[in-house]
Short mmCIF file of C-alpha atoms in Angstrom, two decimals:
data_model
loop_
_atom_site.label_atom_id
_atom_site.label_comp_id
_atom_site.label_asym_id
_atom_site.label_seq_id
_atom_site.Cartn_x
_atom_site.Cartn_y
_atom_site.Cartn_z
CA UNK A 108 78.71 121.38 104.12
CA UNK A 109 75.69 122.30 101.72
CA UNK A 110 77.49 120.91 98.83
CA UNK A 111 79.25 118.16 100.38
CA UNK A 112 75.55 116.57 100.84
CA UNK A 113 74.27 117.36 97.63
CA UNK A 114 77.02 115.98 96.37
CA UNK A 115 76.69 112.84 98.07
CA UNK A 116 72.78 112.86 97.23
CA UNK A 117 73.44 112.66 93.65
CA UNK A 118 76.85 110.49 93.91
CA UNK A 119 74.35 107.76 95.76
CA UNK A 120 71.35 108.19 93.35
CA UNK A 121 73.79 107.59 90.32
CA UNK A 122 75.29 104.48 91.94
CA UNK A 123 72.08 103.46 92.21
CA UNK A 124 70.87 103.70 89.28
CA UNK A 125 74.15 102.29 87.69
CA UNK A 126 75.06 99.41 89.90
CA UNK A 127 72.13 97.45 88.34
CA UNK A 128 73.76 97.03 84.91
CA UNK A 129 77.29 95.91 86.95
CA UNK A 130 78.23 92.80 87.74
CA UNK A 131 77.65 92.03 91.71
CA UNK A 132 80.81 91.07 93.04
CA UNK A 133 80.61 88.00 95.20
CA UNK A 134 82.77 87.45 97.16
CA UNK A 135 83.45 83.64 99.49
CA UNK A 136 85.28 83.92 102.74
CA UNK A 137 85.75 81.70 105.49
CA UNK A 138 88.13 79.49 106.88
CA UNK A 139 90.56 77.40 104.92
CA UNK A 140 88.91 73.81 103.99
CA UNK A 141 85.23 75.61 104.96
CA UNK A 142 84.38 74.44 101.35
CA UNK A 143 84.53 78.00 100.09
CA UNK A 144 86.19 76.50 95.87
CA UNK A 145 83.75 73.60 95.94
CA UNK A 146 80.82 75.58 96.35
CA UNK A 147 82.05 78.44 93.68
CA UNK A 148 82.78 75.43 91.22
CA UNK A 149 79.09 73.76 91.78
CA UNK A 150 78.14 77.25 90.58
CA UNK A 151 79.98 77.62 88.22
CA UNK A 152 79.49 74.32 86.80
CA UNK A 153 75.80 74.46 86.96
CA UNK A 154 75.70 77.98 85.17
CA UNK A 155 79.06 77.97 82.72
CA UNK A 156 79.74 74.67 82.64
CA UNK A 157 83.61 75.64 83.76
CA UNK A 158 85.50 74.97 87.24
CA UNK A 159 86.73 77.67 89.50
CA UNK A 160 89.68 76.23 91.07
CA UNK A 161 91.13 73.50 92.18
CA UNK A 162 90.07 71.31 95.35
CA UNK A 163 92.47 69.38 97.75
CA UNK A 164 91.96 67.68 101.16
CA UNK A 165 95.35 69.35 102.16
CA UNK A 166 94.48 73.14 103.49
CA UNK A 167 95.13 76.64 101.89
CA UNK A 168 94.49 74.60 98.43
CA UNK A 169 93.55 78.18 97.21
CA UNK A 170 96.24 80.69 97.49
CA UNK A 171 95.38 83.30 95.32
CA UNK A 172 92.03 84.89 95.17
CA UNK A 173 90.31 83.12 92.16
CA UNK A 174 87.68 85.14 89.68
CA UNK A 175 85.03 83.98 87.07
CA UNK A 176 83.68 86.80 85.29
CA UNK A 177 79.93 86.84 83.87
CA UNK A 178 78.48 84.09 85.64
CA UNK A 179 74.99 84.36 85.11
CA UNK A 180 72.84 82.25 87.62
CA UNK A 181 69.38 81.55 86.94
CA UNK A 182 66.24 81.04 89.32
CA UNK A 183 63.08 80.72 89.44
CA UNK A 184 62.82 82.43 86.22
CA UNK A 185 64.90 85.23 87.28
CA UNK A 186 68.69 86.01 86.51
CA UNK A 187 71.72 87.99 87.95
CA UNK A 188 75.21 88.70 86.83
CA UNK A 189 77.78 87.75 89.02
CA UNK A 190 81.19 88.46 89.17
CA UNK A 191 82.54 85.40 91.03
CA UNK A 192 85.60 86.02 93.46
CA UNK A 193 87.44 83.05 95.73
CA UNK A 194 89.62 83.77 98.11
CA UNK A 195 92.12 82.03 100.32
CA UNK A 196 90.71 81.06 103.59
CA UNK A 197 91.56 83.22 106.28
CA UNK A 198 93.39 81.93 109.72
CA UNK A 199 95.57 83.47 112.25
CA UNK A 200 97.89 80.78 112.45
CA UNK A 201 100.03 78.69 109.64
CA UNK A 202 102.75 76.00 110.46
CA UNK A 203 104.35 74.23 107.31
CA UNK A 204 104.64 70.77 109.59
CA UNK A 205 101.03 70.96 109.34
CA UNK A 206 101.35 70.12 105.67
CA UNK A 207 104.02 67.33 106.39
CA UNK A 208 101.23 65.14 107.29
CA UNK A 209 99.98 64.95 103.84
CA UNK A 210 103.10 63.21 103.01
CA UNK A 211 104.59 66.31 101.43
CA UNK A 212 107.93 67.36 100.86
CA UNK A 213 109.54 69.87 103.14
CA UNK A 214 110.52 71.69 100.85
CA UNK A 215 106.83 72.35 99.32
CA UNK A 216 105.56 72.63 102.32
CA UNK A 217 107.48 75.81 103.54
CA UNK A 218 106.78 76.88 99.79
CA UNK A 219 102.73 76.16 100.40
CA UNK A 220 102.80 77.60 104.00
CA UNK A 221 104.56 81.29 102.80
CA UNK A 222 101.92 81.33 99.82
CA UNK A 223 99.10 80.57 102.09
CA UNK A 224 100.26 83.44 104.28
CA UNK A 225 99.90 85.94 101.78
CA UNK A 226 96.92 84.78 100.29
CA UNK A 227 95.27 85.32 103.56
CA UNK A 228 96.77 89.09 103.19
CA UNK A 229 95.45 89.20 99.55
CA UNK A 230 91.51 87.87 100.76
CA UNK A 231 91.49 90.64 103.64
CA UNK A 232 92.41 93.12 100.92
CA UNK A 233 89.63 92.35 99.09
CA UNK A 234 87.28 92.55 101.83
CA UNK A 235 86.76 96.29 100.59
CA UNK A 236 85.91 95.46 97.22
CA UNK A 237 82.76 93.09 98.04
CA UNK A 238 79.20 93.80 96.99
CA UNK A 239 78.05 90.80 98.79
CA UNK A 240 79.79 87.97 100.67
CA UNK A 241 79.20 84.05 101.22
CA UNK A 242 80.64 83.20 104.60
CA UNK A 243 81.38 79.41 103.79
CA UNK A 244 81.15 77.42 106.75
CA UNK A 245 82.12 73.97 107.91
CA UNK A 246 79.20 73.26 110.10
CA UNK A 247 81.25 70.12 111.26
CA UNK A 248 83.76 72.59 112.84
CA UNK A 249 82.54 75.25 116.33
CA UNK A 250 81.52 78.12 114.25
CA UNK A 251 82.81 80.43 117.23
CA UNK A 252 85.93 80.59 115.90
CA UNK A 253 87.42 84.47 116.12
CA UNK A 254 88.24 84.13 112.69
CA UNK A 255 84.97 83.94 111.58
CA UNK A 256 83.46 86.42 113.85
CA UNK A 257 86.29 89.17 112.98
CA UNK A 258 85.41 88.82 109.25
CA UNK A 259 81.31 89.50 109.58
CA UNK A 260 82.57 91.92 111.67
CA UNK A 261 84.30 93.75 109.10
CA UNK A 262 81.29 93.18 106.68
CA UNK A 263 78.65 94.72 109.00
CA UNK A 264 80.90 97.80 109.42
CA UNK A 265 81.43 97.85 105.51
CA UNK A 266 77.98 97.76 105.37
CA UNK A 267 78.35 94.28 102.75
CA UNK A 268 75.49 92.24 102.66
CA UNK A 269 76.23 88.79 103.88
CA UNK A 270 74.95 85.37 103.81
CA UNK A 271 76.67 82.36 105.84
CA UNK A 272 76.54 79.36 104.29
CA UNK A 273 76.70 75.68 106.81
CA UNK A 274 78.65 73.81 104.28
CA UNK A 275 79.20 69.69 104.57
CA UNK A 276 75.60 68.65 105.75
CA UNK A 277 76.08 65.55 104.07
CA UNK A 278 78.75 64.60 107.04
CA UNK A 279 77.27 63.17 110.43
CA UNK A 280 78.99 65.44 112.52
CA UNK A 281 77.32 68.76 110.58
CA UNK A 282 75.53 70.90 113.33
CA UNK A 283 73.30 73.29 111.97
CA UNK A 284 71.63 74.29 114.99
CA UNK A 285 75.19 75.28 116.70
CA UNK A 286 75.80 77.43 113.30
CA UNK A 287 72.66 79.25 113.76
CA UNK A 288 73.04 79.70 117.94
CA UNK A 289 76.49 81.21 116.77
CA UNK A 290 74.82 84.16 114.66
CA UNK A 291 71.32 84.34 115.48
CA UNK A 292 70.72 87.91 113.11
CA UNK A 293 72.09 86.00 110.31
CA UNK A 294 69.53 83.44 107.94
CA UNK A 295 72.17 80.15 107.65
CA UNK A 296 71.53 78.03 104.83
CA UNK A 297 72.46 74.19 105.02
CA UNK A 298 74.47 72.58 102.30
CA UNK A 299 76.36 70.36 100.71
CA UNK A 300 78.60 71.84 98.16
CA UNK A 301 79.58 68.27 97.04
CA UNK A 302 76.90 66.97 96.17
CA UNK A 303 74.85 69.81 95.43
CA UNK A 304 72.48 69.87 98.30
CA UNK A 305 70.01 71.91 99.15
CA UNK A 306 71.29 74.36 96.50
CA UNK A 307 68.08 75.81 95.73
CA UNK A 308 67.62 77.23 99.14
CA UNK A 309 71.15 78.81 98.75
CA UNK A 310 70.44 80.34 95.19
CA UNK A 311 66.96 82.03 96.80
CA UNK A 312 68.75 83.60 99.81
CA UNK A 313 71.48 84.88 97.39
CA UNK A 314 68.75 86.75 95.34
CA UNK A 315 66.90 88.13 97.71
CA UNK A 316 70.69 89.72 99.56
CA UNK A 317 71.39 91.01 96.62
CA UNK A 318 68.69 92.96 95.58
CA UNK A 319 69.48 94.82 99.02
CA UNK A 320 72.67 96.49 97.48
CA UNK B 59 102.61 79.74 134.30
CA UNK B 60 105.92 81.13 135.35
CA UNK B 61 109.13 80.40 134.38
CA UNK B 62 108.86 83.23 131.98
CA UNK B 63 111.61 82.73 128.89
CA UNK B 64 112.81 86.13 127.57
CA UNK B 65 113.43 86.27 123.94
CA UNK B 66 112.00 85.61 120.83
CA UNK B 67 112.46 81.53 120.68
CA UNK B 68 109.58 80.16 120.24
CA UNK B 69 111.18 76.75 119.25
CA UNK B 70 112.20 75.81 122.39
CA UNK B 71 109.27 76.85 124.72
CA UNK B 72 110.19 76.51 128.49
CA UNK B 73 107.42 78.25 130.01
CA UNK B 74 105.45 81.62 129.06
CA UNK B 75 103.56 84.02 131.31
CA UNK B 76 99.75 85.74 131.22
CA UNK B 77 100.11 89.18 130.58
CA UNK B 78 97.25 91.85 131.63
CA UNK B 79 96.72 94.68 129.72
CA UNK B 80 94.02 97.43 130.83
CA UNK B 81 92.40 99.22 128.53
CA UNK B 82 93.70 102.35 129.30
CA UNK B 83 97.16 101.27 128.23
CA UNK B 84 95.83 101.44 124.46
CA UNK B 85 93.24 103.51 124.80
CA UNK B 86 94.69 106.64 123.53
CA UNK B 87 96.77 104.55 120.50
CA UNK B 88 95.86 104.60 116.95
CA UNK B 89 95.42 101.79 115.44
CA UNK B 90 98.76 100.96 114.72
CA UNK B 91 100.59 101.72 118.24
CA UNK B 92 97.80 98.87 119.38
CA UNK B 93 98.82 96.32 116.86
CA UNK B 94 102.33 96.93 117.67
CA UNK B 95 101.60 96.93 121.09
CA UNK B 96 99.75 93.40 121.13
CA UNK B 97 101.96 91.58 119.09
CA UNK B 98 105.03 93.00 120.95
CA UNK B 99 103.57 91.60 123.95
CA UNK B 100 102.64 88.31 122.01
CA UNK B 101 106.01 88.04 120.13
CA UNK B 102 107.39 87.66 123.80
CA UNK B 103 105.96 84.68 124.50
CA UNK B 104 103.53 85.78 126.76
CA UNK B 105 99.60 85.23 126.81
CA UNK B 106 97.88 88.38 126.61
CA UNK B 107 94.27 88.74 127.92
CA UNK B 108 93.25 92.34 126.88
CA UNK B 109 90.80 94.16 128.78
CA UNK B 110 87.95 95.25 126.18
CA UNK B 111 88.11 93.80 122.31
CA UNK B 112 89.63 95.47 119.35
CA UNK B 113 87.53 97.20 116.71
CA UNK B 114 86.88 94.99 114.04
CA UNK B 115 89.61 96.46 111.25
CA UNK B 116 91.99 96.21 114.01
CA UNK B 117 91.67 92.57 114.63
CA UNK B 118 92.30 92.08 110.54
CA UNK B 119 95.19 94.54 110.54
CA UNK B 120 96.66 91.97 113.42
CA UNK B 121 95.99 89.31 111.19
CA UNK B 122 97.61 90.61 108.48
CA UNK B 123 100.84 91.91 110.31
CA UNK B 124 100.61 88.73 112.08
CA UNK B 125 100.87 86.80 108.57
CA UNK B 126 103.57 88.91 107.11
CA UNK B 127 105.51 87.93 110.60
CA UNK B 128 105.31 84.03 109.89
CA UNK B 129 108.33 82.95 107.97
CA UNK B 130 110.39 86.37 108.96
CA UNK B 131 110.39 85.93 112.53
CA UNK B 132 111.79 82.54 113.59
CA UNK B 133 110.10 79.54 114.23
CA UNK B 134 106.49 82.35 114.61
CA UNK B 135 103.59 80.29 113.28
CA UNK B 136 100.77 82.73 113.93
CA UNK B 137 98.74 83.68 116.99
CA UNK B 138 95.15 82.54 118.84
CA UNK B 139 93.40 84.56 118.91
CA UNK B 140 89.54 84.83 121.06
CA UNK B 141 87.28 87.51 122.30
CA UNK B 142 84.62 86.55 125.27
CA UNK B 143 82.21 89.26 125.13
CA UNK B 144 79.52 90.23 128.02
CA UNK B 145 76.56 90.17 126.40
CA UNK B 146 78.15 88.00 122.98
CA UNK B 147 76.73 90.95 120.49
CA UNK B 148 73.60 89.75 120.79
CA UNK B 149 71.51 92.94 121.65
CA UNK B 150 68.77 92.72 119.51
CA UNK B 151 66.16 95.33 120.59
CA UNK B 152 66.87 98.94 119.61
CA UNK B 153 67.24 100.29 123.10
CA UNK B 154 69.81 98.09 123.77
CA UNK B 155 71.90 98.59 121.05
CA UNK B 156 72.01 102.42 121.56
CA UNK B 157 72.35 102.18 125.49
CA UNK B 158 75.96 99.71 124.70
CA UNK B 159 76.42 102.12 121.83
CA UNK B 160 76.44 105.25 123.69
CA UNK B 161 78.48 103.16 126.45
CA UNK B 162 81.36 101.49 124.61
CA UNK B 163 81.60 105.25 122.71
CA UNK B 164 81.91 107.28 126.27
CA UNK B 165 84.89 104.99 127.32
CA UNK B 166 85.79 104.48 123.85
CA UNK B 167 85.94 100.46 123.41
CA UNK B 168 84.21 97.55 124.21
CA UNK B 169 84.85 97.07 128.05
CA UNK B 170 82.42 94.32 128.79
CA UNK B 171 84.36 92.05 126.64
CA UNK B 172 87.71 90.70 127.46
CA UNK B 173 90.31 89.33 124.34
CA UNK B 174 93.02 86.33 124.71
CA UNK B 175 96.01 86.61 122.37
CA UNK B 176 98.80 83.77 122.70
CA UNK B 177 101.29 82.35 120.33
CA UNK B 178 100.49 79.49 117.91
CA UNK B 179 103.86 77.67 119.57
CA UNK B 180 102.07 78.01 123.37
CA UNK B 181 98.61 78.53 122.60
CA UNK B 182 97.41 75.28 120.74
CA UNK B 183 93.93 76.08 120.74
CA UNK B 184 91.16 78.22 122.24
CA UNK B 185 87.54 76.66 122.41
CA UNK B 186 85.14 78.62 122.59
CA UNK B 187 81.36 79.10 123.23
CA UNK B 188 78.60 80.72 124.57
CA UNK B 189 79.05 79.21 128.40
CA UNK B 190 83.19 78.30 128.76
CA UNK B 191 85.90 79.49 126.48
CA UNK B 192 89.15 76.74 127.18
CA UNK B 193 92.50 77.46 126.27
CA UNK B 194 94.74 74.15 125.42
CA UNK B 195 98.43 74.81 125.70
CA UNK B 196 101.24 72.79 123.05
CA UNK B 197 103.33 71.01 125.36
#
């Protein structure tokens, strides 16, 4: 028992002292069309000048989870590594009509729908690997959707760091306020991955979570 | 309700039933024998409302066997899935948390909330907040 905690002791101060010159993993969840891709590419862009993915009115757009390596953002005169990471949105439910009503073919829909269902397998995988997470939020959507609650869940009991992110405030029907009623323990930052608003806010609350882990 | 359809056709949906399910009947099941349990019940066309909430690695596991269903079990499109919990998680002082701590760990699970698991082809939505939670049915 001695030795198991000694051996934990020094397994923690090493990681410590270590994870600094790693690249934090971050890591976007939330539910498909949140806005999860456009705000990893607005990063991206800003800091390597590259996309991340691709973007698409039509859900589960993102099917596989996505990685930029090295992104270094900048702010306020200070700088962090990231490893970027974009996953599939998550849902509990996935019907190929759905997709029909983007005009697409049968055929690609049923092919769309099966890839979307294991890309939400493939994101919930990766839920382990996560130094710290963006919940990406469509704050003109109810954020109390179980979806969304099951995956901060999971975080907090992972002990991962999160921030949650009201994306689309550039739409009239973003709600903040119901965002932030929905997880009162949680800071929510406003924005609009789009157009790039209120990214400054975003980039602050991002330091100051990661310098927790 | 009633006019219960037996069977695993969900494409023709004549009628479903709400199933009760104590917490006592999964309280002494692993992780798995709950999934299996829930989705059994689920898979039969029947509305579950679950007495007390998963834990939270248990409500991803049934989204993940729930995804690897879709496309192998006909005409299954997923599941809604909603948990109406008594006091919403939001104990914030310290005493609070360790009084529904030490509560939720001597009857092992959460027994102040309640959880509603339907069908995608039944259950077309559940709305939910912090005053009504409404369940809207596909027709």
């Amino acid at each position: 028992m001695a030795i198991k905690i000694f051996k934990n002791f020094f397994k923690n101060i090493f990681a410590k002292l270590f994870r600094n010159k790693k690249d934090i993993k971050l890591g976007f969840y939330g539910p498909p069309n949140s806005g999860k891709t456009s705000l990893a590419n607005r990063i991206c862009k800003d800091f390597t000048g590259e996309d991340m993915g691709s973007i698409s009115k039509i859900p589960h757009e993102t099917r596989n989870v996505q990685f930029k390596e090295k992104v270094e953002i900048k702010y306020k005169g200070k700088s962090m590594i990231f490893k970027m990471i974009d996953t599939p949105g998550i849902t509990t439910k996935i019907d190929y009509e759905d997709f029909l009503k983007y005009k697409m073919k049968k055929k690609d829909a049923k092919k769309r729908a099966k890839e979307a269902t294991q890309g939400v397998v493939e994101s919930i995988k990766w839920l382990d690997d996560m130094d710290v997470v963006v919940i990406v939020l469509d704050s003109t959507q109810n954020p109390y959707n179980q979806v969304n609650i099951t995956i901060i869940g999971n975080l907090v009991a992972r002990k991962i760091p999160v921030l949650i992110v009201a994306n689309k405030t550039d739409l009239k029907k973003s709600n903040i306020k119901q965002v932030e009623s929905a997880f009162p323990e949680y800071d929510i930052v406003g924005i609009s991955a789009k157009y790039g608003k209120n990214l400054e806010e975003f980039y602050e609350a991002l330091f100051r979570l990661s310098k927790k882990i | 309700m009633v006019k219960k359809k037996r069977g695993k056709n969900f494409g023709k949906i004549k009628g479903f039933s709400i199933q009760f399910l104590p917490f006592s009947e999964i309280r002494n099941l692993d992780s798995t024998g709950r999934i299996k349990k829930v989705l059994n019940i689920v898979l039969g066309n029947n509305i579950l409302i679950l007495q007390g909430r998963l834990k939270p690695e248990e409500e991803t596991r049934l989204i993940e066997d729930t995804m690897a269903m879709i496309g192998h079990v006909k005409n299954f499109k997923g599941i809604e899935l909603a948990v109406i919990s008594g006091n919403n998680g939001a104990q914030t002082n310290l005493f609070g948390k360790i009084r529904q701590n030490l509560a939720n760990a001597l009857v092992r699970g959460d027994l102040g909330a309640v959880t509603i698991i339907g069908p995608a082809t039944i259950v077309k939505e559940i709305k939910k907040n912090p005053k009504k939670i409404e369940l809207f049915l596909n027709r």
